PDB file of C-alpha atoms in Angstrom:
ATOM      1  CA  MET C   1     -40.085-196.698 -80.554  1.00 74.00           C
ATOM      2  CA  ASP C   2     -40.864-194.965 -77.074  1.00 85.00           C
ATOM      3  CA  LYS C   3     -38.690-191.770 -76.526  1.00 91.00           C
ATOM      4  CA  ILE C   4     -36.268-191.842 -73.335  1.00 95.00           C
ATOM      5  CA  LEU C   5     -35.108-188.515 -71.888  1.00 96.00           C
ATOM      6  CA  ILE C   6     -32.301-189.254 -69.203  1.00 97.00           C
ATOM      7  CA  VAL C   7     -31.786-187.065 -66.668  1.00 96.00           C
ATOM      8  CA  ASP C   8     -28.038-186.768 -64.958  1.00 95.00           C
ATOM      9  CA  ASP C   9     -25.684-185.045 -64.582  1.00 94.00           C
ATOM     10  CA  ASP C  10     -22.801-187.939 -64.772  1.00 94.00           C
ATOM     11  CA  LYS C  11     -21.921-188.274 -68.332  1.00 92.00           C
ATOM     12  CA  LYS C  12     -20.516-192.262 -67.718  1.00 93.00           C
ATOM     13  CA  ILE C  13     -23.810-193.098 -66.754  1.00 93.00           C
ATOM     14  CA  CYS C  14     -26.343-191.210 -69.294  1.00 94.00           C
ATOM     15  CA  GLN C  15     -23.451-193.766 -72.289  1.00 94.00           C
ATOM     16  CA  LEU C  16     -24.506-196.448 -69.190  1.00 94.00           C
ATOM     17  CA  VAL C  17     -27.387-196.020 -69.420  1.00 94.00           C
ATOM     18  CA  GLU C  18     -28.115-194.369 -73.732  1.00 94.00           C
ATOM     19  CA  MET C  19     -26.137-198.095 -74.752  1.00 94.00           C
ATOM     20  CA  PHE C  20     -28.172-200.689 -72.526  1.00 93.00           C
ATOM     21  CA  LEU C  21     -31.118-198.684 -74.191  1.00 93.00           C
ATOM     22  CA  GLU C  22     -30.690-198.255 -77.537  1.00 92.00           C
ATOM     23  CA  LYS C  23     -29.741-202.392 -77.686  1.00 91.00           C
ATOM     24  CA  GLU C  24     -34.033-202.380 -76.791  1.00 89.00           C
ATOM     25  CA  GLN C  25     -34.565-200.237 -78.929  1.00 90.00           C
ATOM     26  CA  PHE C  26     -35.317-196.970 -77.296  1.00 92.00           C
ATOM     27  CA  GLU C  27     -34.496-193.550 -79.065  1.00 93.00           C
ATOM     28  CA  VAL C  28     -33.005-191.239 -75.758  1.00 94.00           C
ATOM     29  CA  ILE C  29     -32.390-187.919 -74.970  1.00 94.00           C
ATOM     30  CA  LYS C  30     -29.465-186.859 -72.689  1.00 96.00           C
ATOM     31  CA  ALA C  31     -29.422-183.822 -70.011  1.00 95.00           C
ATOM     32  CA  HIS C  32     -27.379-182.698 -68.075  1.00 95.00           C
ATOM     33  CA  ASP C  33     -28.600-180.143 -64.975  1.00 94.00           C
ATOM     34  CA  GLY C  34     -32.639-179.586 -64.466  1.00 93.00           C
ATOM     35  CA  GLU C  35     -33.109-176.547 -66.770  1.00 94.00           C
ATOM     36  CA  VAL C  36     -31.612-178.573 -69.553  1.00 95.00           C
ATOM     37  CA  ALA C  37     -34.212-180.998 -69.106  1.00 95.00           C
ATOM     38  CA  ILE C  38     -36.437-178.767 -69.013  1.00 94.00           C
ATOM     39  CA  LYS C  39     -36.083-177.745 -72.017  1.00 93.00           C
ATOM     40  CA  LYS C  40     -36.276-180.520 -73.392  1.00 93.00           C
ATOM     41  CA  PHE C  41     -38.876-182.686 -71.811  1.00 92.00           C
ATOM     42  CA  LYS C  42     -40.872-178.990 -73.635  1.00 89.00           C
ATOM     43  CA  GLU C  43     -39.161-179.837 -76.888  1.00 88.00           C
ATOM     44  CA  GLU C  44     -39.341-183.244 -77.331  1.00 88.00           C
ATOM     45  CA  THR C  45     -41.624-184.330 -75.584  1.00 86.00           C
ATOM     46  CA  PRO C  46     -40.209-187.982 -73.784  1.00 91.00           C
ATOM     47  CA  ASN C  47     -41.766-191.786 -72.921  1.00 90.00           C
ATOM     48  CA  MET C  48     -40.971-191.798 -70.245  1.00 93.00           C
ATOM     49  CA  VAL C  49     -37.548-189.839 -67.797  1.00 95.00           C
ATOM     50  CA  ILE C  50     -35.265-191.700 -65.770  1.00 96.00           C
ATOM     51  CA  LEU C  51     -34.558-188.806 -63.465  1.00 94.00           C
ATOM     52  CA  ASP C  52     -31.245-187.635 -61.132  1.00 94.00           C
ATOM     53  CA  ILE C  53     -31.831-185.506 -57.682  1.00 93.00           C
ATOM     54  CA  MET C  54     -28.413-184.148 -57.664  1.00 93.00           C
ATOM     55  CA  LEU C  55     -28.199-182.455 -60.798  1.00 94.00           C
ATOM     56  CA  PRO C  56     -27.027-179.173 -61.123  1.00 93.00           C
ATOM     57  CA  LYS C  57     -29.181-175.287 -61.919  1.00 92.00           C
ATOM     58  CA  MET C  58     -32.006-177.701 -60.574  1.00 92.00           C
ATOM     59  CA  ASP C  59     -32.202-180.869 -58.673  1.00 93.00           C
ATOM     60  CA  GLY C  60     -34.793-183.326 -59.283  1.00 91.00           C
ATOM     61  CA  TYR C  61     -36.560-183.176 -57.085  1.00 92.00           C
ATOM     62  CA  ASP C  62     -37.933-180.144 -58.226  1.00 93.00           C
ATOM     63  CA  VAL C  63     -37.315-181.157 -62.316  1.00 94.00           C
ATOM     64  CA  CYS C  64     -39.827-184.105 -60.601  1.00 92.00           C
ATOM     65  CA  ARG C  65     -42.127-180.670 -59.987  1.00 89.00           C
ATOM     66  CA  GLU C  66     -41.830-178.890 -63.093  1.00 90.00           C
ATOM     67  CA  ILE C  67     -42.509-181.745 -65.090  1.00 89.00           C
ATOM     68  CA  LYS C  68     -45.974-183.214 -62.924  1.00 86.00           C
ATOM     69  CA  LYS C  69     -47.105-179.577 -63.973  1.00 84.00           C
ATOM     70  CA  ILE C  70     -47.579-180.133 -67.598  1.00 83.00           C
ATOM     71  CA  SER C  71     -48.082-183.801 -68.105  1.00 83.00           C
ATOM     72  CA  ASP C  72     -48.490-187.167 -66.290  1.00 80.00           C
ATOM     73  CA  VAL C  73     -45.399-189.037 -68.525  1.00 88.00           C
ATOM     74  CA  PRO C  74     -43.661-191.498 -65.909  1.00 90.00           C
ATOM     75  CA  ILE C  75     -40.812-190.998 -64.614  1.00 92.00           C
ATOM     76  CA  ILE C  76     -37.581-193.017 -62.558  1.00 92.00           C
ATOM     77  CA  MET C  77     -35.089-191.826 -60.045  1.00 92.00           C
ATOM     78  CA  LEU C  78     -32.929-193.055 -60.117  1.00 91.00           C
ATOM     79  CA  THR C  79     -30.248-191.687 -57.487  1.00 89.00           C
ATOM     80  CA  ALA C  80     -27.273-192.519 -55.061  1.00 89.00           C
ATOM     81  CA  LYS C  81     -29.980-190.843 -51.672  1.00 86.00           C
ATOM     82  CA  GLY C  82     -30.915-194.371 -50.934  1.00 79.00           C
ATOM     83  CA  GLU C  83     -32.738-192.661 -47.543  1.00 84.00           C
ATOM     84  CA  THR C  84     -36.272-193.569 -47.187  1.00 84.00           C
ATOM     85  CA  PHE C  85     -37.061-189.986 -46.187  1.00 84.00           C
ATOM     86  CA  ASP C  86     -35.527-189.368 -50.122  1.00 83.00           C
ATOM     87  CA  LYS C  87     -37.629-192.187 -51.506  1.00 83.00           C
ATOM     88  CA  VAL C  88     -41.131-191.032 -49.651  1.00 85.00           C
ATOM     89  CA  LEU C  89     -40.512-187.829 -51.605  1.00 86.00           C
ATOM     90  CA  GLY C  90     -39.835-188.746 -54.399  1.00 83.00           C
ATOM     91  CA  LEU C  91     -42.345-190.581 -54.664  1.00 85.00           C
ATOM     92  CA  ARG C  92     -45.322-188.366 -53.611  1.00 84.00           C
ATOM     93  CA  LEU C  93     -43.719-185.549 -56.092  1.00 84.00           C
ATOM     94  CA  GLY C  94     -45.204-187.862 -58.672  1.00 82.00           C
ATOM     95  CA  ALA C  95     -42.243-190.508 -59.692  1.00 86.00           C
ATOM     96  CA  ASP C  96     -43.218-193.648 -60.641  1.00 84.00           C
ATOM     97  CA  ASP C  97     -40.121-196.017 -59.731  1.00 87.00           C
ATOM     98  CA  TYR C  98     -36.947-195.324 -57.685  1.00 88.00           C
ATOM     99  CA  MET C  99     -34.212-196.761 -58.639  1.00 89.00           C
ATOM    100  CA  VAL C 100     -30.295-196.672 -56.014  1.00 89.00           C
ATOM    101  CA  LYS C 101     -26.719-196.129 -57.544  1.00 91.00           C
ATOM    102  CA  PRO C 102     -24.766-199.324 -57.871  1.00 89.00           C
ATOM    103  CA  PHE C 103     -27.876-199.834 -59.771  1.00 89.00           C
ATOM    104  CA  ASP C 104     -27.975-203.055 -62.262  1.00 90.00           C
ATOM    105  CA  PRO C 105     -29.068-201.934 -66.161  1.00 89.00           C
ATOM    106  CA  GLU C 106     -30.735-204.866 -66.942  1.00 89.00           C
ATOM    107  CA  GLU C 107     -33.263-204.112 -64.332  1.00 90.00           C
ATOM    108  CA  LEU C 108     -33.385-201.064 -64.723  1.00 91.00           C
ATOM    109  CA  ILE C 109     -34.526-202.006 -68.318  1.00 90.00           C
ATOM    110  CA  ALA C 110     -37.180-204.339 -66.792  1.00 89.00           C
ATOM    111  CA  ARG C 111     -38.557-201.329 -64.982  1.00 87.00           C
ATOM    112  CA  ILE C 112     -39.081-199.047 -67.518  1.00 90.00           C
ATOM    113  CA  ARG C 113     -40.401-201.668 -69.215  1.00 87.00           C
ATOM    114  CA  ALA C 114     -43.293-202.588 -66.068  1.00 83.00           C
ATOM    115  CA  VAL C 115     -43.681-198.852 -65.974  1.00 84.00           C
ATOM    116  CA  LEU C 116     -44.258-198.172 -69.646  1.00 84.00           C
ATOM    117  CA  ARG C 117     -47.312-201.205 -69.879  1.00 79.00           C
ATOM    118  CA  ARG C 118     -49.437-199.940 -66.204  1.00 74.00           C
ATOM    119  CA  VAL C 119     -49.093-196.690 -68.248  1.00 71.00           C
ATOM    120  CA  SER C 120     -50.101-198.464 -71.451  1.00 68.00           C
ATOM    121  CA  THR C 121     -52.823-200.134 -69.404  1.00 59.00           C
ATOM    122  CA  ASN C 122     -53.885-197.285 -67.043  1.00 57.00           C
ATOM    123  CA  SER C 123     -55.156-195.150 -70.364  1.00 55.00           C
ATOM    124  CA  ASN C 124     -56.705-198.467 -72.032  1.00 51.00           C
ATOM    125  CA  GLN C 125     -58.939-199.345 -69.357  1.00 51.00           C
ATOM    126  CA  SER C 126     -62.449-196.842 -68.124  1.00 47.00           C
ATOM    127  CA  ALA C 127     -62.210-194.524 -65.244  1.00 52.00           C
ATOM    128  CA  GLU C 128     -63.736-196.843 -63.099  1.00 76.00           C
ATOM    129  CA  GLN C 129     -61.772-200.171 -63.731  1.00 83.00           C
ATOM    130  CA  ILE C 130     -58.139-201.273 -63.407  1.00 86.00           C
ATOM    131  CA  ILE C 131     -56.846-204.656 -65.491  1.00 86.00           C
ATOM    132  CA  PHE C 132     -53.961-205.946 -63.833  1.00 87.00           C
ATOM    133  CA  PRO C 133     -52.681-209.500 -64.709  1.00 88.00           C
ATOM    134  CA  ASN C 134     -54.611-211.669 -63.202  1.00 90.00           C
ATOM    135  CA  LEU C 135     -56.177-209.196 -61.598  1.00 92.00           C
ATOM    136  CA  ALA C 136     -58.868-206.777 -61.881  1.00 91.00           C
ATOM    137  CA  ILE C 137     -60.630-203.767 -59.710  1.00 92.00           C
ATOM    138  CA  ASN C 138     -64.434-203.127 -60.643  1.00 90.00           C
ATOM    139  CA  MET C 139     -66.411-200.306 -59.155  1.00 87.00           C
ATOM    140  CA  ASP C 140     -69.329-200.443 -61.621  1.00 82.00           C
ATOM    141  CA  ASN C 141     -70.559-203.700 -59.653  1.00 85.00           C
ATOM    142  CA  PHE C 142     -67.540-203.676 -56.714  1.00 87.00           C
ATOM    143  CA  THR C 143     -65.849-206.908 -57.601  1.00 91.00           C
ATOM    144  CA  LEU C 144     -62.946-207.998 -57.319  1.00 94.00           C
ATOM    145  CA  LYS C 145     -61.144-210.397 -59.655  1.00 93.00           C
ATOM    146  CA  ILE C 146     -58.487-212.720 -58.983  1.00 94.00           C
ATOM    147  CA  ASN C 147     -57.153-215.144 -61.796  1.00 90.00           C
ATOM    148  CA  ASP C 148     -60.030-216.217 -62.659  1.00 84.00           C
ATOM    149  CA  LYS C 149     -62.264-216.502 -58.677  1.00 90.00           C
ATOM    150  CA  GLU C 150     -64.451-213.254 -58.553  1.00 91.00           C
ATOM    151  CA  SER C 151     -66.236-212.118 -55.089  1.00 91.00           C
ATOM    152  CA  GLN C 152     -67.596-208.630 -53.966  1.00 89.00           C
ATOM    153  CA  LEU C 153     -66.506-205.906 -52.157  1.00 88.00           C
ATOM    154  CA  PRO C 154     -67.825-203.710 -48.590  1.00 89.00           C
ATOM    155  CA  LYS C 155     -68.130-199.888 -50.062  1.00 86.00           C
ATOM    156  CA  LYS C 156     -65.301-198.386 -48.283  1.00 89.00           C
ATOM    157  CA  GLU C 157     -62.189-201.446 -48.784  1.00 92.00           C
ATOM    158  CA  MET C 158     -63.375-201.741 -52.717  1.00 91.00           C
ATOM    159  CA  GLU C 159     -63.424-197.401 -53.103  1.00 91.00           C
ATOM    160  CA  LEU C 160     -59.529-197.491 -50.701  1.00 94.00           C
ATOM    161  CA  LEU C 161     -58.830-200.323 -52.631  1.00 95.00           C
ATOM    162  CA  TYR C 162     -59.032-198.864 -56.096  1.00 92.00           C
ATOM    163  CA  PHE C 163     -58.014-195.304 -54.692  1.00 91.00           C
ATOM    164  CA  LEU C 164     -54.301-197.327 -54.146  1.00 94.00           C
ATOM    165  CA  ALA C 165     -54.365-199.408 -57.199  1.00 92.00           C
ATOM    166  CA  SER C 166     -55.068-196.303 -59.395  1.00 88.00           C
ATOM    167  CA  ASN C 167     -51.419-195.332 -57.990  1.00 88.00           C
ATOM    168  CA  PRO C 168     -49.024-197.311 -58.178  1.00 89.00           C
ATOM    169  CA  ASN C 169     -46.220-197.828 -55.637  1.00 89.00           C
ATOM    170  CA  LYS C 170     -47.062-194.532 -54.812  1.00 90.00           C
ATOM    171  CA  VAL C 171     -46.641-193.524 -50.466  1.00 92.00           C
ATOM    172  CA  PHE C 172     -49.800-191.799 -49.010  1.00 92.00           C
ATOM    173  CA  THR C 173     -50.710-191.290 -45.680  1.00 92.00           C
ATOM    174  CA  ARG C 174     -53.316-191.975 -43.139  1.00 90.00           C
ATOM    175  CA  GLU C 175     -54.935-189.239 -43.101  1.00 88.00           C
ATOM    176  CA  GLN C 176     -54.741-188.802 -46.882  1.00 89.00           C
ATOM    177  CA  LEU C 177     -56.281-191.769 -47.142  1.00 90.00           C
ATOM    178  CA  ILE C 178     -58.756-190.845 -44.699  1.00 88.00           C
ATOM    179  CA  GLU C 179     -60.586-187.415 -46.463  1.00 84.00           C
ATOM    180  CA  ARG C 180     -59.519-189.309 -50.169  1.00 84.00           C
ATOM    181  CA  ILE C 181     -62.349-191.790 -49.091  1.00 86.00           C
ATOM    182  CA  TRP C 182     -64.022-191.317 -45.647  1.00 83.00           C
ATOM    183  CA  GLY C 183     -64.024-187.133 -46.138  1.00 76.00           C
ATOM    184  CA  PHE C 184     -62.873-184.658 -44.089  1.00 61.00           C
ATOM    185  CA  ASP C 185     -66.553-184.193 -41.632  1.00 59.00           C
ATOM    186  CA  PHE C 186     -65.180-188.263 -40.807  1.00 65.00           C
ATOM    187  CA  ILE C 187     -65.502-188.727 -37.585  1.00 62.00           C
ATOM    188  CA  GLY C 188     -63.099-191.596 -35.724  1.00 66.00           C
ATOM    189  CA  GLU C 189     -59.683-192.717 -35.683  1.00 72.00           C
ATOM    190  CA  THR C 190     -57.331-193.217 -38.702  1.00 70.00           C
ATOM    191  CA  ARG C 191     -56.682-196.694 -37.516  1.00 81.00           C
ATOM    192  CA  THR C 192     -59.184-196.749 -38.775  1.00 87.00           C
ATOM    193  CA  VAL C 193     -57.643-196.981 -42.396  1.00 91.00           C
ATOM    194  CA  ASP C 194     -54.923-199.905 -40.962  1.00 92.00           C
ATOM    195  CA  VAL C 195     -58.313-202.170 -39.429  1.00 92.00           C
ATOM    196  CA  HIS C 196     -59.278-201.853 -43.703  1.00 94.00           C
ATOM    197  CA  ILE C 197     -55.525-202.626 -45.412  1.00 95.00           C
ATOM    198  CA  LYS C 198     -55.689-205.994 -42.788  1.00 95.00           C
ATOM    199  CA  ARG C 199     -58.304-206.738 -44.924  1.00 94.00           C
ATOM    200  CA  LEU C 200     -57.614-206.114 -47.949  1.00 96.00           C
ATOM    201  CA  ARG C 201     -54.487-207.793 -47.871  1.00 95.00           C
ATOM    202  CA  SER C 202     -56.284-210.890 -46.788  1.00 94.00           C
ATOM    203  CA  LYS C 203     -57.894-211.076 -49.722  1.00 93.00           C
ATOM    204  CA  LEU C 204     -55.064-210.020 -51.957  1.00 94.00           C
ATOM    205  CA  LYS C 205     -52.630-212.790 -50.757  1.00 92.00           C
ATOM    206  CA  GLU C 206     -53.056-215.340 -53.889  1.00 92.00           C
ATOM    207  CA  VAL C 207     -51.559-212.344 -55.848  1.00 92.00           C
ATOM    208  CA  LYS C 208     -49.216-211.380 -52.594  1.00 90.00           C
ATOM    209  CA  ASP C 209     -45.922-211.968 -54.660  1.00 90.00           C
ATOM    210  CA  ASN C 210     -47.006-209.202 -57.589  1.00 90.00           C
ATOM    211  CA  TYR C 211     -49.627-207.248 -55.834  1.00 93.00           C
ATOM    212  CA  GLU C 212     -49.165-205.972 -52.327  1.00 94.00           C
ATOM    213  CA  ILE C 213     -50.383-203.140 -50.720  1.00 96.00           C
ATOM    214  CA  LYS C 214     -47.167-202.693 -48.311  1.00 95.00           C
ATOM    215  CA  THR C 215     -46.167-200.566 -45.791  1.00 95.00           C
ATOM    216  CA  VAL C 216     -43.957-197.638 -45.212  1.00 92.00           C
ATOM    217  CA  TRP C 217     -43.115-197.208 -41.450  1.00 90.00           C
ATOM    218  CA  GLY C 218     -43.381-194.051 -39.974  1.00 87.00           C
ATOM    219  CA  VAL C 219     -45.207-192.737 -43.127  1.00 89.00           C
ATOM    220  CA  GLY C 220     -48.401-194.781 -44.315  1.00 92.00           C
ATOM    221  CA  TYR C 221     -50.013-196.910 -46.816  1.00 95.00           C
ATOM    222  CA  LYS C 222     -48.646-197.724 -50.650  1.00 94.00           C
ATOM    223  CA  PHE C 223     -50.482-200.932 -53.268  1.00 94.00           C
ATOM    224  CA  GLU C 224     -46.978-201.875 -54.787  1.00 92.00           C
ATOM    225  CA  VAL C 225     -46.307-203.302 -58.101  1.00 90.00           C
ATOM    226  CA  LYS C 226     -43.312-205.541 -57.858  1.00 83.00           C
ATOM    227  CA  LYS C 227     -40.863-206.464 -60.279  1.00 68.00           C
ATOM    228  CA  GLY C 228     -41.358-208.261 -64.305  1.00 60.00           C
ATOM    229  CA  VAL C 229     -45.791-207.808 -63.754  1.00 61.00           C
TER     230      VAL C 229
END
C-alpha cells in the first residue's frame, strides 16, 4: 500500500483529500505546517507528498527543497497560487506536478496514479532507456520507437529528447539545455534549441495527445506527460 503525506494548513482540505485517498486504498499521513512535514517525512518515508505552498513556519517551496535534498520521492503541489511564476518555480524545485485550488479530487487521484506509474516505470528501466506507453527512447542505439514504428534520430536530437523525457513536466531554459546537451563551450545561438525542438515535435506528432514538448513562454521547454498516461 502506497503511503502519501498530505501537507496543508487547511484541515478541511486535508480531510477531503484523505477521504478520497483512503477510498482508493492509500495510507495517509497529515501535517499542517512545514516543520512538521519535514519531521513526518523523515519518520514515515512516504511514497509521495501532496504539498501546499502557503504554510506556517516553513513554506512549501522550502519544504520541497529540503525533501529533494534527501529523497527523489514524487511531489505534487496543491495550492491556491496559480500564477505561471509559482508553477514554474515549483517545477524547477523538483515538483512532479502542480494543481491549483479549487480542484477536482478525482483529477487529483488520477494525477497521483499517473505520477506513481511513471516513478515505478522509470525505476525499472535501464539508465540508457526510457519507456512510456507507446513511446520508447533508447540511447544505446539512438532509436525512437513510437507505437510499433522505430526510427533512428541524430545524436543531438536524441540527447535532447532523452534529457527532457528523463525529467517529465520539468521546465528548462534554453541556456540550461545548451549547457546540458551542447556543453559550456558551445559557440552559437540559443535558438539552436528551438530548431531541434521543432524537429522533435514533428517526430512526436503521432503521440501528441499523450506526450508533448511544450513551450513555457518566457522560460523555456518541458516534456509534458498528459494526464491519464
